[in-house]
Coordinates of C-alpha atoms in Angstrom, one line a residue:
M42 CA -19.5 -13.9 -6.7
P43 CA -22.0 -13.0 -9.3
T44 CA -20.1 -15.8 -11.6
S45 CA -19.6 -19.2 -10.1
R46 CA -16.3 -20.3 -11.4
S47 CA -12.8 -22.0 -10.7
Y48 CA -9.2 -21.7 -11.7
L49 CA -9.6 -17.9 -11.9
G50 CA -7.1 -15.2 -11.5
V51 CA -7.3 -12.6 -8.3
A52 CA -5.7 -9.6 -7.5
V53 CA -6.2 -7.4 -4.8
S54 CA -5.7 -3.0 -4.5
S55 CA -6.6 -1.2 -1.9
D56 CA -10.3 -1.6 -1.5
T57 CA -11.0 -3.7 -4.4
L58 CA -10.8 -7.2 -5.2
F59 CA -10.5 -8.1 -9.1
A60 CA -11.6 -11.9 -10.4
A61 CA -10.1 -12.6 -13.8
G62 CA -11.1 -15.7 -16.2
G63 CA -11.7 -19.2 -15.0
T64 CA -14.0 -22.1 -16.1
S65 CA -17.2 -23.7 -15.2
Q66 CA -17.1 -27.1 -14.3
E67 CA -13.6 -27.1 -16.4
T68 CA -15.6 -27.2 -19.6
T69 CA -16.4 -23.7 -20.5
F70 CA -13.4 -21.4 -20.3
M71 CA -14.5 -17.7 -19.3
D72 CA -13.3 -14.2 -20.4
T73 CA -15.7 -12.6 -17.2
F74 CA -14.2 -10.0 -15.2
E75 CA -15.6 -8.8 -11.8
A76 CA -14.6 -6.5 -8.9
Y77 CA -15.6 -6.8 -5.5
T78 CA -15.7 -3.3 -3.4
V79 CA -14.9 -3.9 0.2
S80 CA -16.3 -0.6 1.8
T81 CA -19.4 -1.1 0.3
I82 CA -19.6 -4.9 -0.1
T83 CA -20.8 -5.1 -3.4
W84 CA -20.0 -6.8 -6.7
A85 CA -19.9 -5.3 -9.9
T86 CA -19.4 -6.9 -13.4
L87 CA -16.9 -5.4 -15.8
P88 CA -16.0 -5.5 -19.4
S89 CA -15.0 -8.7 -20.5
M90 CA -11.1 -9.6 -21.0
P91 CA -10.0 -9.7 -24.5
S92 CA -9.5 -13.5 -24.2
K93 CA -11.4 -16.7 -22.3
L94 CA -8.3 -17.8 -20.1
L95 CA -8.0 -20.5 -17.1
S96 CA -5.6 -20.0 -14.5
P97 CA -4.0 -16.7 -15.8
E98 CA -2.1 -14.6 -13.2
V99 CA -3.4 -11.0 -12.5
V100 CA -1.6 -8.4 -10.8
E101 CA -2.8 -4.5 -10.0
E102 CA -0.3 -1.4 -10.4
S103 CA -1.4 2.0 -10.1
G104 CA -4.7 1.8 -11.5
V105 CA -3.8 -0.8 -14.2
V106 CA -4.7 -4.4 -13.6
Y107 CA -2.6 -6.8 -15.8
V108 CA -3.7 -10.3 -16.6
L109 CA -0.7 -12.6 -17.7
G110 CA -0.7 -15.6 -19.4
G111 CA -2.9 -18.4 -18.6
M112 CA -4.5 -21.3 -20.7
D113 CA -7.2 -21.1 -23.6
S114 CA -9.9 -23.1 -24.8
T115 CA -7.6 -25.2 -26.7
F116 CA -5.7 -26.3 -23.9
S117 CA -2.7 -24.1 -25.1
T118 CA -0.8 -21.9 -22.9
V119 CA -0.7 -18.3 -23.9
A120 CA 2.0 -15.4 -23.5
S121 CA -0.3 -12.6 -24.0
V122 CA -0.3 -9.8 -21.1
D123 CA -3.9 -7.7 -20.9
A124 CA -3.9 -4.5 -19.4
Y125 CA -7.3 -2.9 -18.1
T126 CA -7.4 0.5 -17.0
T127 CA -9.6 1.2 -14.0
A128 CA -10.0 5.0 -15.0
T129 CA -10.9 4.2 -18.3
S130 CA -12.8 0.9 -18.1
A131 CA -10.8 -0.2 -21.2
W132 CA -8.9 -2.9 -22.2
A133 CA -5.5 -2.9 -24.0
E134 CA -3.3 -6.0 -24.9
L135 CA 0.7 -5.1 -24.4
S136 CA 2.3 -5.0 -27.8
N137 CA 5.2 -7.2 -26.3
P138 CA 3.8 -10.6 -24.9
M139 CA 5.7 -12.6 -22.5
P140 CA 8.7 -14.6 -24.1
S141 CA 7.2 -17.9 -22.5
G142 CA 3.6 -18.5 -22.2
R143 CA 2.4 -20.5 -19.5
Y144 CA -0.4 -20.6 -17.2
S145 CA -0.6 -20.9 -12.8
L146 CA 2.3 -18.3 -12.7
A147 CA 3.5 -15.9 -10.3
A148 CA 3.5 -12.1 -10.9
D149 CA 4.2 -8.9 -9.0
V150 CA 5.4 -5.3 -9.8
V151 CA 8.7 -4.0 -7.8
G152 CA 9.7 -0.8 -8.8
E153 CA 9.6 -0.1 -12.5
Y154 CA 9.3 -3.7 -13.4
L155 CA 6.7 -6.7 -13.8
Y156 CA 8.0 -9.9 -12.9
A157 CA 6.2 -13.0 -14.5
I158 CA 7.7 -15.9 -12.2
G159 CA 7.2 -19.5 -12.6
G160 CA 4.2 -21.7 -14.0
D161 CA 3.1 -24.5 -15.6
L162 CA 3.4 -25.3 -19.8
S163 CA 0.8 -26.9 -21.6
T164 CA 2.9 -30.3 -21.1
G165 CA 1.9 -30.0 -17.6
S166 CA 5.3 -29.8 -16.4
A167 CA 6.4 -26.8 -14.3
T168 CA 9.3 -24.3 -15.2
G169 CA 11.2 -21.9 -12.9
V170 CA 11.9 -19.3 -15.8
I171 CA 11.6 -15.5 -14.6
E172 CA 11.1 -12.6 -16.9
A173 CA 10.8 -9.0 -16.1
F174 CA 9.0 -6.1 -18.1
D175 CA 10.2 -3.0 -18.2
L176 CA 7.0 -0.4 -17.8
A177 CA 8.6 2.4 -19.1
T178 CA 10.3 1.0 -22.0
Q179 CA 7.7 -1.7 -22.8
A180 CA 10.5 -4.4 -23.0
W181 CA 11.0 -7.9 -21.6
S182 CA 14.5 -9.8 -20.5
S183 CA 15.3 -12.4 -18.8
A184 CA 15.9 -12.6 -15.0
A185 CA 17.4 -15.0 -12.5
L186 CA 16.8 -16.5 -8.7
P187 CA 18.9 -15.4 -6.1
D188 CA 21.3 -17.4 -4.2
V189 CA 20.1 -19.9 -1.3
Q190 CA 22.8 -22.1 0.7
Q191 CA 22.7 -25.0 3.1
G192 CA 22.3 -23.1 6.5
D193 CA 19.9 -20.4 5.2
T194 CA 16.6 -19.7 6.8
I195 CA 14.0 -19.3 4.2
I196 CA 10.3 -18.0 5.0
I197 CA 7.2 -18.9 3.1
V198 CA 4.6 -16.4 2.6
Q199 CA 1.3 -18.1 2.6
H200 CA -2.1 -17.3 1.7
P201 CA -3.8 -21.1 2.5
E202 CA -6.9 -21.7 0.8
G203 CA -7.3 -18.3 0.0
G204 CA -7.4 -17.2 3.2
E205 CA -5.7 -14.8 5.5
K206 CA -1.8 -14.1 4.9
S207 CA 0.5 -16.1 7.2
A208 CA 4.3 -16.9 6.8
S209 CA 6.3 -19.8 8.1
S210 CA 10.2 -20.1 8.2
G211 CA 13.0 -22.9 8.8
P212 CA 16.5 -24.1 7.7
V213 CA 17.7 -25.1 4.5
F214 CA 19.2 -28.7 4.9
K215 CA 20.2 -29.0 1.5
V216 CA 21.1 -27.5 -1.5
H217 CA 20.7 -29.9 -4.6
P218 CA 19.8 -27.9 -8.0
P219 CA 16.9 -28.0 -9.1
Y220 CA 15.6 -28.7 -5.5
I221 CA 16.2 -27.7 -1.9
T222 CA 15.5 -29.6 1.2
Y223 CA 14.2 -27.3 3.9
E224 CA 11.8 -27.6 7.3
A225 CA 9.3 -25.1 7.4
D226 CA 5.3 -25.7 7.9
T227 CA 3.1 -25.0 4.9
E228 CA -0.8 -25.4 4.8
P229 CA -2.9 -27.1 1.8
G230 CA -3.5 -24.4 -1.0
S231 CA 0.0 -22.8 -0.3
S232 CA 1.4 -23.6 -4.0
G233 CA 3.0 -20.8 -5.6
S234 CA 3.7 -19.1 -2.5
P235 CA 6.9 -17.2 -2.7
V236 CA 9.9 -18.7 -0.5
I237 CA 12.0 -15.8 0.7
N238 CA 16.0 -16.2 1.9
Q239 CA 16.9 -14.3 4.6
R240 CA 18.4 -11.3 2.7
G241 CA 14.8 -10.7 1.6
E242 CA 15.2 -12.0 -1.9
C243 CA 12.5 -14.6 -3.6
V244 CA 14.2 -17.7 -4.5
M245 CA 11.6 -19.7 -5.8
T246 CA 7.7 -20.4 -5.6
Y247 CA 6.6 -23.3 -3.3
T248 CA 5.6 -26.2 -5.3
P249 CA 5.7 -29.4 -2.9
T250 CA 6.7 -32.6 -4.5
R251 CA 6.9 -35.0 -1.5
L252 CA 7.5 -35.2 2.1
V253 CA 11.1 -36.6 3.6
K254 CA 10.7 -37.6 7.4
G255 CA 8.3 -35.0 7.7
R256 CA 10.3 -32.4 6.0
D257 CA 8.9 -30.0 3.0
Y258 CA 10.5 -31.3 -0.1
S259 CA 10.4 -28.2 -2.8
R260 CA 11.5 -27.8 -6.2
S261 CA 12.5 -24.9 -8.6
E262 CA 13.0 -26.0 -12.2
E263 CA 15.7 -23.1 -12.6
H264 CA 17.8 -22.8 -9.1
T265 CA 21.4 -23.2 -9.2
S266 CA 24.0 -21.4 -7.1
E267 CA 25.3 -19.4 -9.5
L268 CA 22.0 -17.4 -10.3
Q269 CA 22.0 -13.9 -8.7
S270 CA 18.6 -12.0 -7.7
P271 CA 17.1 -9.4 -10.1
L272 CA 14.6 -8.7 -7.2
Q273 CA 15.4 -5.4 -5.4
S274 CA 13.1 -3.7 -3.4

């Protein structure tokens, strides 16, 4: 990359990888925004983001790059969502920020909704909150985690250490909200990976806590058996 940094947000769209924000030696927060074009093997420096952010989430959809949340230079979490339109090379802040400010979250666009999933609070504690942004009405709403039961098979879709996509699967041994105990191979650098049940629903994001007799023991703060899935493909 033209600019060395860590704790940045990254999104991939077709032939382009976008790199947003981050920090230099964890002391200087950045508004740097760069793009790598795979077909030409070149980097380009794009207009700076509206804010300097550490660990924002970045997702691209239909020519718009969304930068969600993050932590600012005062070490406070932000709830803003900035949108970069590739056709005009212009930034705009969504008039409706996320209801919950957080950093190191996950996000994706499914149908007409932009989902903001999990993340960390300024206190350092994790949150399992899921919120959905209607791209048509520009309104946020609360969403919920789908169900998972003992005996289900879960699949973890990983990009360990930023490498190639891989997947592992295994059985759920116990459901004890806000935790589930299951057995599946995971690689270092897989935190934040989606955990999918056998119905194709994302039940949580992978957050390792400890190993119990060789089993992964992971958590989702909001998981209960009553929650239903808003994530439909």
